[in-house]
């Protein structure tokens, strides 16, 4: 916000009063917005259900589910959206020019998950992608979720230098604006190297995968305090996270495919 010009002191008292009132209202605006966005309770029972919804275990107060699912009644619900990459096999659902391509014109994929990267490299493409992801965020609001978790914020680190951290931050700002307009809190998913910029990027809390495994939990708490949710995928990672942060953070271990309870491979452990 620009400072008031000193010549404003020379105008009439009425005008000065109006200017002061306007300034006061502007100063209050951020706190009003913050009050309207409820963060997930810290250091509480959490379950990560993006692979399929099921009845939350006893003691769970916060749950993340895919945007195609319904929220869990009576809990704080976080809505998962794959914001920076196309779902596996869904490349054809996107405009061709919105898929990241290499110098030969071939679509670039996240090799671990078989997901095409979305091309957030220009302002116009970011806007067009954000319009579509924004519609999913609106859907989260309409279903009754309290927050949104846009995944693959760190995809630029796997793009072969075709995308940058600045591209990712410019895009996440579009999503945080949309989420806040919908009355939803928005998480920073992973990407500890950008945690220090979370306020400028409009991000309210963190969802950190394997921060115990890779000794990164402190990177998130330095920025977000105790507003950090931790998901580990190994016994060793969970043990490390619980030793260091079990008294302050929400921590859960799930199987890598986050399959629902009752299915083959289901794992859920806590501190």
PDB file of N, CA, C and O in Angstrom, residues 181-252:
ATOM      1  N   UNK A 181     -11.291 -16.532  -1.603  1.00  0.00           N
ATOM      2  CA  UNK A 181     -12.571 -15.976  -2.042  1.00  0.00           C
ATOM      3  C   UNK A 181     -13.713 -16.944  -1.762  1.00  0.00           C
ATOM      4  O   UNK A 181     -14.858 -16.523  -1.533  1.00  0.00           O
ATOM      5  N   UNK A 182     -13.408 -18.251  -1.753  1.00  0.00           N
ATOM      6  CA  UNK A 182     -14.399 -19.274  -1.443  1.00  0.00           C
ATOM      7  C   UNK A 182     -14.522 -19.525   0.062  1.00  0.00           C
ATOM      8  O   UNK A 182     -15.288 -20.407   0.473  1.00  0.00           O
ATOM      9  N   UNK A 183     -13.736 -18.807   0.867  1.00  0.00           N
ATOM     10  CA  UNK A 183     -13.771 -19.015   2.309  1.00  0.00           C
ATOM     11  C   UNK A 183     -13.005 -20.236   2.768  1.00  0.00           C
ATOM     12  O   UNK A 183     -13.211 -20.726   3.887  1.00  0.00           O
ATOM     13  N   UNK A 184     -12.093 -20.740   1.928  1.00  0.00           N
ATOM     14  CA  UNK A 184     -11.322 -21.936   2.244  1.00  0.00           C
ATOM     15  C   UNK A 184      -9.887 -21.572   2.618  1.00  0.00           C
ATOM     16  O   UNK A 184      -9.275 -20.693   2.002  1.00  0.00           O
ATOM     17  N   UNK A 185      -9.344 -22.268   3.604  1.00  0.00           N
ATOM     18  CA  UNK A 185      -7.905 -22.196   3.854  1.00  0.00           C
ATOM     19  C   UNK A 185      -7.203 -22.983   2.749  1.00  0.00           C
ATOM     20  O   UNK A 185      -7.801 -23.839   2.096  1.00  0.00           O
ATOM     21  N   UNK A 186      -5.923 -22.695   2.540  1.00  0.00           N
ATOM     22  CA  UNK A 186      -5.172 -23.386   1.496  1.00  0.00           C
ATOM     23  C   UNK A 186      -3.815 -23.816   2.030  1.00  0.00           C
ATOM     24  O   UNK A 186      -3.125 -23.049   2.713  1.00  0.00           O
ATOM     25  N   UNK A 187      -3.452 -25.057   1.724  1.00  0.00           N
ATOM     26  CA  UNK A 187      -2.207 -25.638   2.229  1.00  0.00           C
ATOM     27  C   UNK A 187      -1.067 -25.464   1.248  1.00  0.00           C
ATOM     28  O   UNK A 187      -1.264 -25.492   0.036  1.00  0.00           O
ATOM     29  N   UNK A 188       0.128 -25.334   1.795  1.00  0.00           N
ATOM     30  CA  UNK A 188       1.334 -25.542   0.997  1.00  0.00           C
ATOM     31  C   UNK A 188       1.644 -27.023   1.067  1.00  0.00           C
ATOM     32  O   UNK A 188       1.857 -27.581   2.143  1.00  0.00           O
ATOM     33  N   UNK A 189       1.675 -27.690  -0.083  1.00  0.00           N
ATOM     34  CA  UNK A 189       1.978 -29.125  -0.132  1.00  0.00           C
ATOM     35  C   UNK A 189       3.464 -29.296  -0.441  1.00  0.00           C
ATOM     36  O   UNK A 189       3.936 -28.899  -1.509  1.00  0.00           O
ATOM     37  N   UNK A 190       4.189 -29.886   0.523  1.00  0.00           N
ATOM     38  CA  UNK A 190       5.621 -30.136   0.346  1.00  0.00           C
ATOM     39  C   UNK A 190       6.364 -28.830   0.010  1.00  0.00           C
ATOM     40  O   UNK A 190       6.017 -27.766   0.489  1.00  0.00           O
ATOM     41  N   UNK A 191       7.437 -28.911  -0.776  1.00  0.00           N
ATOM     42  CA  UNK A 191       8.192 -27.739  -1.260  1.00  0.00           C
ATOM     43  C   UNK A 191       8.773 -26.914  -0.116  1.00  0.00           C
ATOM     44  O   UNK A 191       8.526 -25.720  -0.002  1.00  0.00           O
ATOM     45  N   UNK A 192       9.572 -27.525   0.775  1.00  0.00           N
ATOM     46  CA  UNK A 192      10.094 -26.795   1.926  1.00  0.00           C
ATOM     47  C   UNK A 192      10.949 -25.591   1.539  1.00  0.00           C
ATOM     48  O   UNK A 192      11.033 -24.614   2.293  1.00  0.00           O
ATOM     49  N   UNK A 193      11.567 -25.633   0.341  1.00  0.00           N
ATOM     50  CA  UNK A 193      12.430 -24.529  -0.072  1.00  0.00           C
ATOM     51  C   UNK A 193      11.657 -23.231  -0.280  1.00  0.00           C
ATOM     52  O   UNK A 193      12.249 -22.150  -0.297  1.00  0.00           O
ATOM     53  N   UNK A 194      10.329 -23.313  -0.412  1.00  0.00           N
ATOM     54  CA  UNK A 194       9.509 -22.113  -0.601  1.00  0.00           C
ATOM     55  C   UNK A 194       8.665 -21.788   0.624  1.00  0.00           C
ATOM     56  O   UNK A 194       7.858 -20.855   0.584  1.00  0.00           O
ATOM     57  N   UNK A 195       8.857 -22.520   1.699  1.00  0.00           N
ATOM     58  CA  UNK A 195       8.020 -22.310   2.888  1.00  0.00           C
ATOM     59  C   UNK A 195       8.150 -20.893   3.440  1.00  0.00           C
ATOM     60  O   UNK A 195       7.170 -20.320   3.930  1.00  0.00           O
ATOM     61  N   UNK A 196       9.344 -20.320   3.354  1.00  0.00           N
ATOM     62  CA  UNK A 196       9.544 -18.970   3.877  1.00  0.00           C
ATOM     63  C   UNK A 196       8.757 -17.906   3.140  1.00  0.00           C
ATOM     64  O   UNK A 196       8.591 -16.792   3.648  1.00  0.00           O
ATOM     65  N   UNK A 197       8.254 -18.234   1.950  1.00  0.00           N
ATOM     66  CA  UNK A 197       7.473 -17.279   1.159  1.00  0.00           C
ATOM     67  C   UNK A 197       5.967 -17.498   1.296  1.00  0.00           C
ATOM     68  O   UNK A 197       5.191 -16.939   0.526  1.00  0.00           O
ATOM     69  N   UNK A 198       5.554 -18.302   2.260  1.00  0.00           N
ATOM     70  CA  UNK A 198       4.155 -18.727   2.293  1.00  0.00           C
ATOM     71  C   UNK A 198       3.194 -17.564   2.494  1.00  0.00           C
ATOM     72  O   UNK A 198       2.093 -17.556   1.925  1.00  0.00           O
ATOM     73  N   UNK A 199       3.580 -16.550   3.266  1.00  0.00           N
ATOM     74  CA  UNK A 199       2.667 -15.422   3.487  1.00  0.00           C
ATOM     75  C   UNK A 199       2.439 -14.661   2.191  1.00  0.00           C
ATOM     76  O   UNK A 199       1.300 -14.363   1.814  1.00  0.00           O
ATOM     77  N   UNK A 200       3.511 -14.355   1.469  1.00  0.00           N
ATOM     78  CA  UNK A 200       3.386 -13.651   0.194  1.00  0.00           C
ATOM     79  C   UNK A 200       2.597 -14.473  -0.820  1.00  0.00           C
ATOM     80  O   UNK A 200       1.902 -13.918  -1.673  1.00  0.00           O
ATOM     81  N   UNK A 201       2.677 -15.792  -0.711  1.00  0.00           N
ATOM     82  CA  UNK A 201       1.978 -16.664  -1.653  1.00  0.00           C
ATOM     83  C   UNK A 201       0.563 -17.010  -1.203  1.00  0.00           C
ATOM     84  O   UNK A 201      -0.147 -17.730  -1.895  1.00  0.00           O
ATOM     85  N   UNK A 202       0.163 -16.515  -0.032  1.00  0.00           N
ATOM     86  CA  UNK A 202      -1.205 -16.702   0.442  1.00  0.00           C
ATOM     87  C   UNK A 202      -1.501 -18.075   0.992  1.00  0.00           C
ATOM     88  O   UNK A 202      -2.660 -18.503   0.994  1.00  0.00           O
ATOM     89  N   UNK A 203      -0.497 -18.782   1.495  1.00  0.00           N
ATOM     90  CA  UNK A 203      -0.671 -20.152   1.969  1.00  0.00           C
ATOM     91  C   UNK A 203      -0.787 -20.172   3.489  1.00  0.00           C
ATOM     92  O   UNK A 203      -0.015 -19.513   4.190  1.00  0.00           O
ATOM     93  N   UNK A 204      -1.733 -20.950   4.008  1.00  0.00           N
ATOM     94  CA  UNK A 204      -2.139 -20.840   5.409  1.00  0.00           C
ATOM     95  C   UNK A 204      -1.550 -21.888   6.331  1.00  0.00           C
ATOM     96  O   UNK A 204      -1.343 -21.643   7.515  1.00  0.00           O
ATOM     97  N   UNK A 205      -1.327 -23.086   5.838  1.00  0.00           N
ATOM     98  CA  UNK A 205      -0.755 -24.168   6.645  1.00  0.00           C
ATOM     99  C   UNK A 205      -0.019 -25.106   5.696  1.00  0.00           C
ATOM    100  O   UNK A 205      -0.031 -24.890   4.476  1.00  0.00           O
ATOM    101  N   UNK A 206       0.645 -26.118   6.240  1.00  0.00           N
ATOM    102  CA  UNK A 206       1.460 -27.001   5.408  1.00  0.00           C
ATOM    103  C   UNK A 206       1.017 -28.448   5.537  1.00  0.00           C
ATOM    104  O   UNK A 206       0.621 -28.903   6.619  1.00  0.00           O
ATOM    105  N   UNK A 207       1.098 -29.167   4.426  1.00  0.00           N
ATOM    106  CA  UNK A 207       0.945 -30.621   4.388  1.00  0.00           C
ATOM    107  C   UNK A 207       2.265 -31.166   3.860  1.00  0.00           C
ATOM    108  O   UNK A 207       2.620 -30.913   2.705  1.00  0.00           O
ATOM    109  N   UNK A 208       2.983 -31.876   4.710  1.00  0.00           N
ATOM    110  CA  UNK A 208       4.353 -32.281   4.390  1.00  0.00           C
ATOM    111  C   UNK A 208       4.463 -33.795   4.340  1.00  0.00           C
ATOM    112  O   UNK A 208       4.246 -34.480   5.338  1.00  0.00           O
ATOM    113  N   UNK A 209       4.799 -34.329   3.169  1.00  0.00           N
ATOM    114  CA  UNK A 209       5.057 -35.748   3.039  1.00  0.00           C
ATOM    115  C   UNK A 209       6.520 -36.047   3.358  1.00  0.00           C
ATOM    116  O   UNK A 209       7.424 -35.419   2.816  1.00  0.00           O
ATOM    117  N   UNK A 210       6.717 -37.001   4.254  1.00  0.00           N
ATOM    118  CA  UNK A 210       8.034 -37.553   4.573  1.00  0.00           C
ATOM    119  C   UNK A 210       9.023 -36.516   5.103  1.00  0.00           C
ATOM    120  O   UNK A 210      10.225 -36.636   4.880  1.00  0.00           O
ATOM    121  N   UNK A 211       8.527 -35.526   5.820  1.00  0.00           N
ATOM    122  CA  UNK A 211       9.480 -34.560   6.384  1.00  0.00           C
ATOM    123  C   UNK A 211      10.293 -35.187   7.515  1.00  0.00           C
ATOM    124  O   UNK A 211      11.407 -34.753   7.794  1.00  0.00           O
ATOM    125  N   UNK A 212       9.747 -36.221   8.160  1.00  0.00           N
ATOM    126  CA  UNK A 212      10.537 -36.957   9.142  1.00  0.00           C
ATOM    127  C   UNK A 212      11.619 -37.771   8.453  1.00  0.00           C
ATOM    128  O   UNK A 212      12.787 -37.742   8.855  1.00  0.00           O
ATOM    129  N   UNK A 213      11.250 -38.452   7.411  1.00  0.00           N
ATOM    130  CA  UNK A 213      12.194 -39.282   6.657  1.00  0.00           C
ATOM    131  C   UNK A 213      13.385 -38.470   6.166  1.00  0.00           C
ATOM    132  O   UNK A 213      14.527 -38.934   6.202  1.00  0.00           O
ATOM    133  N   UNK A 214      13.123 -37.241   5.717  1.00  0.00           N
ATOM    134  CA  UNK A 214      14.178 -36.432   5.101  1.00  0.00           C
ATOM    135  C   UNK A 214      14.616 -35.240   5.950  1.00  0.00           C
ATOM    136  O   UNK A 214      15.253 -34.316   5.445  1.00  0.00           O
ATOM    137  N   UNK A 215      14.285 -35.269   7.238  1.00  0.00           N
ATOM    138  CA  UNK A 215      14.719 -34.228   8.179  1.00  0.00           C
ATOM    139  C   UNK A 215      14.325 -32.832   7.713  1.00  0.00           C
ATOM    140  O   UNK A 215      15.121 -31.881   7.774  1.00  0.00           O
ATOM    141  N   UNK A 216      13.073 -32.670   7.272  1.00  0.00           N
ATOM    142  CA  UNK A 216      12.597 -31.387   6.772  1.00  0.00           C
ATOM    143  C   UNK A 216      11.494 -30.770   7.629  1.00  0.00           C
ATOM    144  O   UNK A 216      11.045 -29.659   7.328  1.00  0.00           O
ATOM    145  N   UNK A 217      11.049 -31.457   8.677  1.00  0.00           N
ATOM    146  CA  UNK A 217       9.908 -30.936   9.445  1.00  0.00           C
ATOM    147  C   UNK A 217      10.193 -29.554  10.014  1.00  0.00           C
ATOM    148  O   UNK A 217       9.308 -28.689  10.053  1.00  0.00           O
ATOM    149  N   UNK A 218      11.431 -29.319  10.422  1.00  0.00           N
ATOM    150  CA  UNK A 218      11.792 -28.009  10.951  1.00  0.00           C
ATOM    151  C   UNK A 218      11.696 -26.903   9.929  1.00  0.00           C
ATOM    152  O   UNK A 218      11.428 -25.748  10.278  1.00  0.00           O
ATOM    153  N   UNK A 219      11.883 -27.225   8.663  1.00  0.00           N
ATOM    154  CA  UNK A 219      11.737 -26.223   7.607  1.00  0.00           C
ATOM    155  C   UNK A 219      10.296 -25.724   7.545  1.00  0.00           C
ATOM    156  O   UNK A 219      10.048 -24.546   7.265  1.00  0.00           O
ATOM    157  N   UNK A 220       9.364 -26.626   7.794  1.00  0.00           N
ATOM    158  CA  UNK A 220       7.954 -26.237   7.762  1.00  0.00           C
ATOM    159  C   UNK A 220       7.544 -25.509   9.040  1.00  0.00           C
ATOM    160  O   UNK A 220       6.840 -24.497   8.991  1.00  0.00           O
ATOM    161  N   UNK A 221       7.980 -26.013  10.198  1.00  0.00           N
ATOM    162  CA  UNK A 221       7.574 -25.361  11.445  1.00  0.00           C
ATOM    163  C   UNK A 221       8.197 -23.975  11.583  1.00  0.00           C
ATOM    164  O   UNK A 221       7.599 -23.098  12.211  1.00  0.00           O
ATOM    165  N   UNK A 222       9.359 -23.760  10.978  1.00  0.00           N
ATOM    166  CA  UNK A 222       9.958 -22.416  11.013  1.00  0.00           C
ATOM    167  C   UNK A 222       9.057 -21.396  10.329  1.00  0.00           C
ATOM    168  O   UNK A 222       9.041 -20.225  10.697  1.00  0.00           O
ATOM    169  N   UNK A 223       8.301 -21.840   9.337  1.00  0.00           N
ATOM    170  CA  UNK A 223       7.416 -20.942   8.595  1.00  0.00           C
ATOM    171  C   UNK A 223       5.984 -20.968   9.119  1.00  0.00           C
ATOM    172  O   UNK A 223       5.336 -19.929   9.251  1.00  0.00           O
ATOM    173  N   UNK A 224       5.478 -22.171   9.439  1.00  0.00           N
ATOM    174  CA  UNK A 224       4.061 -22.330   9.756  1.00  0.00           C
ATOM    175  C   UNK A 224       3.781 -22.604  11.226  1.00  0.00           C
ATOM    176  O   UNK A 224       2.621 -22.816  11.594  1.00  0.00           O
ATOM    177  N   UNK A 225       4.815 -22.622  12.067  1.00  0.00           N
ATOM    178  CA  UNK A 225       4.588 -22.984  13.458  1.00  0.00           C
ATOM    179  C   UNK A 225       4.089 -24.415  13.545  1.00  0.00           C
ATOM    180  O   UNK A 225       4.598 -25.312  12.864  1.00  0.00           O
ATOM    181  N   UNK A 226       3.070 -24.647  14.383  1.00  0.00           N
ATOM    182  CA  UNK A 226       2.536 -25.998  14.550  1.00  0.00           C
ATOM    183  C   UNK A 226       1.442 -26.335  13.537  1.00  0.00           C
ATOM    184  O   UNK A 226       0.857 -27.424  13.597  1.00  0.00           O
ATOM    185  N   UNK A 227       1.181 -25.425  12.608  1.00  0.00           N
ATOM    186  CA  UNK A 227       0.142 -25.667  11.595  1.00  0.00           C
ATOM    187  C   UNK A 227       0.720 -26.490  10.438  1.00  0.00           C
ATOM    188  O   UNK A 227       0.735 -26.068   9.289  1.00  0.00           O
ATOM    189  N   UNK A 228       1.194 -27.685  10.802  1.00  0.00           N
ATOM    190  CA  UNK A 228       1.841 -28.588   9.842  1.00  0.00           C
ATOM    191  C   UNK A 228       1.255 -29.981  10.032  1.00  0.00           C
ATOM    192  O   UNK A 228       1.186 -30.492  11.153  1.00  0.00           O
ATOM    193  N   UNK A 229       0.821 -30.585   8.936  1.00  0.00           N
ATOM    194  CA  UNK A 229       0.327 -31.961   8.930  1.00  0.00           C
ATOM    195  C   UNK A 229       1.372 -32.819   8.230  1.00  0.00           C
ATOM    196  O   UNK A 229       1.823 -32.492   7.129  1.00  0.00           O
ATOM    197  N   UNK A 230       1.749 -33.915   8.872  1.00  0.00           N
ATOM    198  CA  UNK A 230       2.838 -34.759   8.378  1.00  0.00           C
ATOM    199  C   UNK A 230       2.288 -36.119   7.953  1.00  0.00           C
ATOM    200  O   UNK A 230       1.568 -36.769   8.723  1.00  0.00           O
ATOM    201  N   UNK A 231       2.654 -36.552   6.742  1.00  0.00           N
ATOM    202  CA  UNK A 231       2.334 -37.899   6.273  1.00  0.00           C
ATOM    203  C   UNK A 231       3.646 -38.625   5.993  1.00  0.00           C
ATOM    204  O   UNK A 231       4.474 -38.139   5.221  1.00  0.00           O
ATOM    205  N   UNK A 232       3.836 -39.752   6.652  1.00  0.00           N
ATOM    206  CA  UNK A 232       4.998 -40.601   6.400  1.00  0.00           C
ATOM    207  C   UNK A 232       4.536 -41.902   5.745  1.00  0.00           C
ATOM    208  O   UNK A 232       3.383 -42.319   5.903  1.00  0.00           O
ATOM    209  N   UNK A 233       5.461 -42.546   5.013  1.00  0.00           N
ATOM    210  CA  UNK A 233       5.112 -43.775   4.302  1.00  0.00           C
ATOM    211  C   UNK A 233       5.947 -44.976   4.738  1.00  0.00           C
ATOM    212  O   UNK A 233       5.793 -46.070   4.182  1.00  0.00           O
ATOM    213  N   UNK A 234       6.823 -44.772   5.724  1.00  0.00           N
ATOM    214  CA  UNK A 234       7.636 -45.872   6.237  1.00  0.00           C
ATOM    215  C   UNK A 234       7.636 -45.828   7.760  1.00  0.00           C
ATOM    216  O   UNK A 234       7.419 -44.766   8.368  1.00  0.00           O
ATOM    217  N   UNK A 235       7.909 -46.980   8.371  1.00  0.00           N
ATOM    218  CA  UNK A 235       8.019 -47.025   9.830  1.00  0.00           C
ATOM    219  C   UNK A 235       9.148 -46.128  10.316  1.00  0.00           C
ATOM    220  O   UNK A 235       9.028 -45.436  11.332  1.00  0.00           O
ATOM    221  N   UNK A 236      10.264 -46.137   9.581  1.00  0.00           N
ATOM    222  CA  UNK A 236      11.412 -45.324   9.997  1.00  0.00           C
ATOM    223  C   UNK A 236      11.081 -43.846   9.935  1.00  0.00           C
ATOM    224  O   UNK A 236      11.435 -43.082  10.847  1.00  0.00           O
ATOM    225  N   UNK A 237      10.405 -43.423   8.867  1.00  0.00           N
ATOM    226  CA  UNK A 237      10.037 -42.016   8.755  1.00  0.00           C
ATOM    227  C   UNK A 237       9.077 -41.594   9.837  1.00  0.00           C
ATOM    228  O   UNK A 237       9.220 -40.517  10.430  1.00  0.00           O
ATOM    229  N   UNK A 238       8.095 -42.450  10.115  1.00  0.00           N
ATOM    230  CA  UNK A 238       7.142 -42.126  11.190  1.00  0.00           C
ATOM    231  C   UNK A 238       7.856 -42.036  12.528  1.00  0.00           C
ATOM    232  O   UNK A 238       7.604 -41.119  13.316  1.00  0.00           O
ATOM    233  N   UNK A 239       8.747 -42.968  12.806  1.00  0.00           N
ATOM    234  CA  UNK A 239       9.459 -42.960  14.085  1.00  0.00           C
ATOM    235  C   UNK A 239      10.257 -41.670  14.263  1.00  0.00           C
ATOM    236  O   UNK A 239      10.259 -41.064  15.343  1.00  0.00           O
ATOM    237  N   UNK A 240      10.939 -41.244  13.202  1.00  0.00           N
ATOM    238  CA  UNK A 240      11.719 -40.002  13.284  1.00  0.00           C
ATOM    239  C   UNK A 240      10.816 -38.798  13.476  1.00  0.00           C
ATOM    240  O   UNK A 240      11.107 -37.904  14.291  1.00  0.00           O
ATOM    241  N   UNK A 241       9.709 -38.754  12.740  1.00  0.00           N
ATOM    242  CA  UNK A 241       8.786 -37.626  12.880  1.00  0.00           C
ATOM    243  C   UNK A 241       8.194 -37.589  14.287  1.00  0.00           C
ATOM    244  O   UNK A 241       8.081 -36.513  14.898  1.00  0.00           O
ATOM    245  N   UNK A 242       7.843 -38.751  14.807  1.00  0.00           N
ATOM    246  CA  UNK A 242       7.234 -38.798  16.137  1.00  0.00           C
ATOM    247  C   UNK A 242       8.233 -38.430  17.230  1.00  0.00           C
ATOM    248  O   UNK A 242       7.869 -37.757  18.209  1.00  0.00           O
ATOM    249  N   UNK A 243       9.483 -38.858  17.078  1.00  0.00           N
ATOM    250  CA  UNK A 243      10.493 -38.501  18.076  1.00  0.00           C
ATOM    251  C   UNK A 243      10.700 -36.998  18.138  1.00  0.00           C
ATOM    252  O   UNK A 243      10.827 -36.416  19.215  1.00  0.00           O
ATOM    253  N   UNK A 244      10.747 -36.373  16.991  1.00  0.00           N
ATOM    254  CA  UNK A 244      11.049 -34.948  16.967  1.00  0.00           C
ATOM    255  C   UNK A 244       9.846 -34.038  17.115  1.00  0.00           C
ATOM    256  O   UNK A 244       9.958 -32.934  17.664  1.00  0.00           O
ATOM    257  N   UNK A 245       8.671 -34.503  16.617  1.00  0.00           N
ATOM    258  CA  UNK A 245       7.546 -33.586  16.489  1.00  0.00           C
ATOM    259  C   UNK A 245       6.216 -34.161  16.968  1.00  0.00           C
ATOM    260  O   UNK A 245       5.174 -33.513  16.822  1.00  0.00           O
ATOM    261  N   UNK A 246       6.274 -35.339  17.580  1.00  0.00           N
ATOM    262  CA  UNK A 246       5.038 -35.992  17.990  1.00  0.00           C
ATOM    263  C   UNK A 246       4.233 -35.233  19.020  1.00  0.00           C
ATOM    264  O   UNK A 246       3.023 -35.438  19.149  1.00  0.00           O
ATOM    265  N   UNK A 247       4.885 -34.330  19.755  1.00  0.00           N
ATOM    266  CA  UNK A 247       4.174 -33.561  20.766  1.00  0.00           C
ATOM    267  C   UNK A 247       3.566 -32.272  20.260  1.00  0.00           C
ATOM    268  O   UNK A 247       2.858 -31.589  21.015  1.00  0.00           O
ATOM    269  N   UNK A 248       3.801 -31.947  18.991  1.00  0.00           N
ATOM    270  CA  UNK A 248       3.328 -30.650  18.486  1.00  0.00           C
ATOM    271  C   UNK A 248       2.601 -30.716  17.148  1.00  0.00           C
ATOM    272  O   UNK A 248       1.781 -29.839  16.857  1.00  0.00           O
ATOM    273  N   UNK A 249       2.896 -31.741  16.317  1.00  0.00           N
ATOM    274  CA  UNK A 249       2.330 -31.774  14.976  1.00  0.00           C
ATOM    275  C   UNK A 249       1.370 -32.949  14.808  1.00  0.00           C
ATOM    276  O   UNK A 249       1.436 -33.935  15.538  1.00  0.00           O
ATOM    277  N   UNK A 250       0.490 -32.845  13.818  1.00  0.00           N
ATOM    278  CA  UNK A 250      -0.386 -33.950  13.423  1.00  0.00           C
ATOM    279  C   UNK A 250       0.413 -34.874  12.504  1.00  0.00           C
ATOM    280  O   UNK A 250       0.880 -34.438  11.452  1.00  0.00           O
ATOM    281  N   UNK A 251       0.556 -36.143  12.899  1.00  0.00           N
ATOM    282  CA  UNK A 251       1.419 -37.077  12.161  1.00  0.00           C
ATOM    283  C   UNK A 251       0.673 -38.383  11.925  1.00  0.00           C
ATOM    284  O   UNK A 251       0.056 -38.926  12.844  1.00  0.00           O
ATOM    285  N   UNK A 252       0.750 -38.888  10.698  1.00  0.00           N
ATOM    286  CA  UNK A 252       0.168 -40.182  10.368  1.00  0.00           C
ATOM    287  C   UNK A 252       1.074 -40.898   9.387  1.00  0.00           C
ATOM    288  O   UNK A 252       1.753 -40.259   8.571  1.00  0.00           O
TER     289      UNK A 252
END
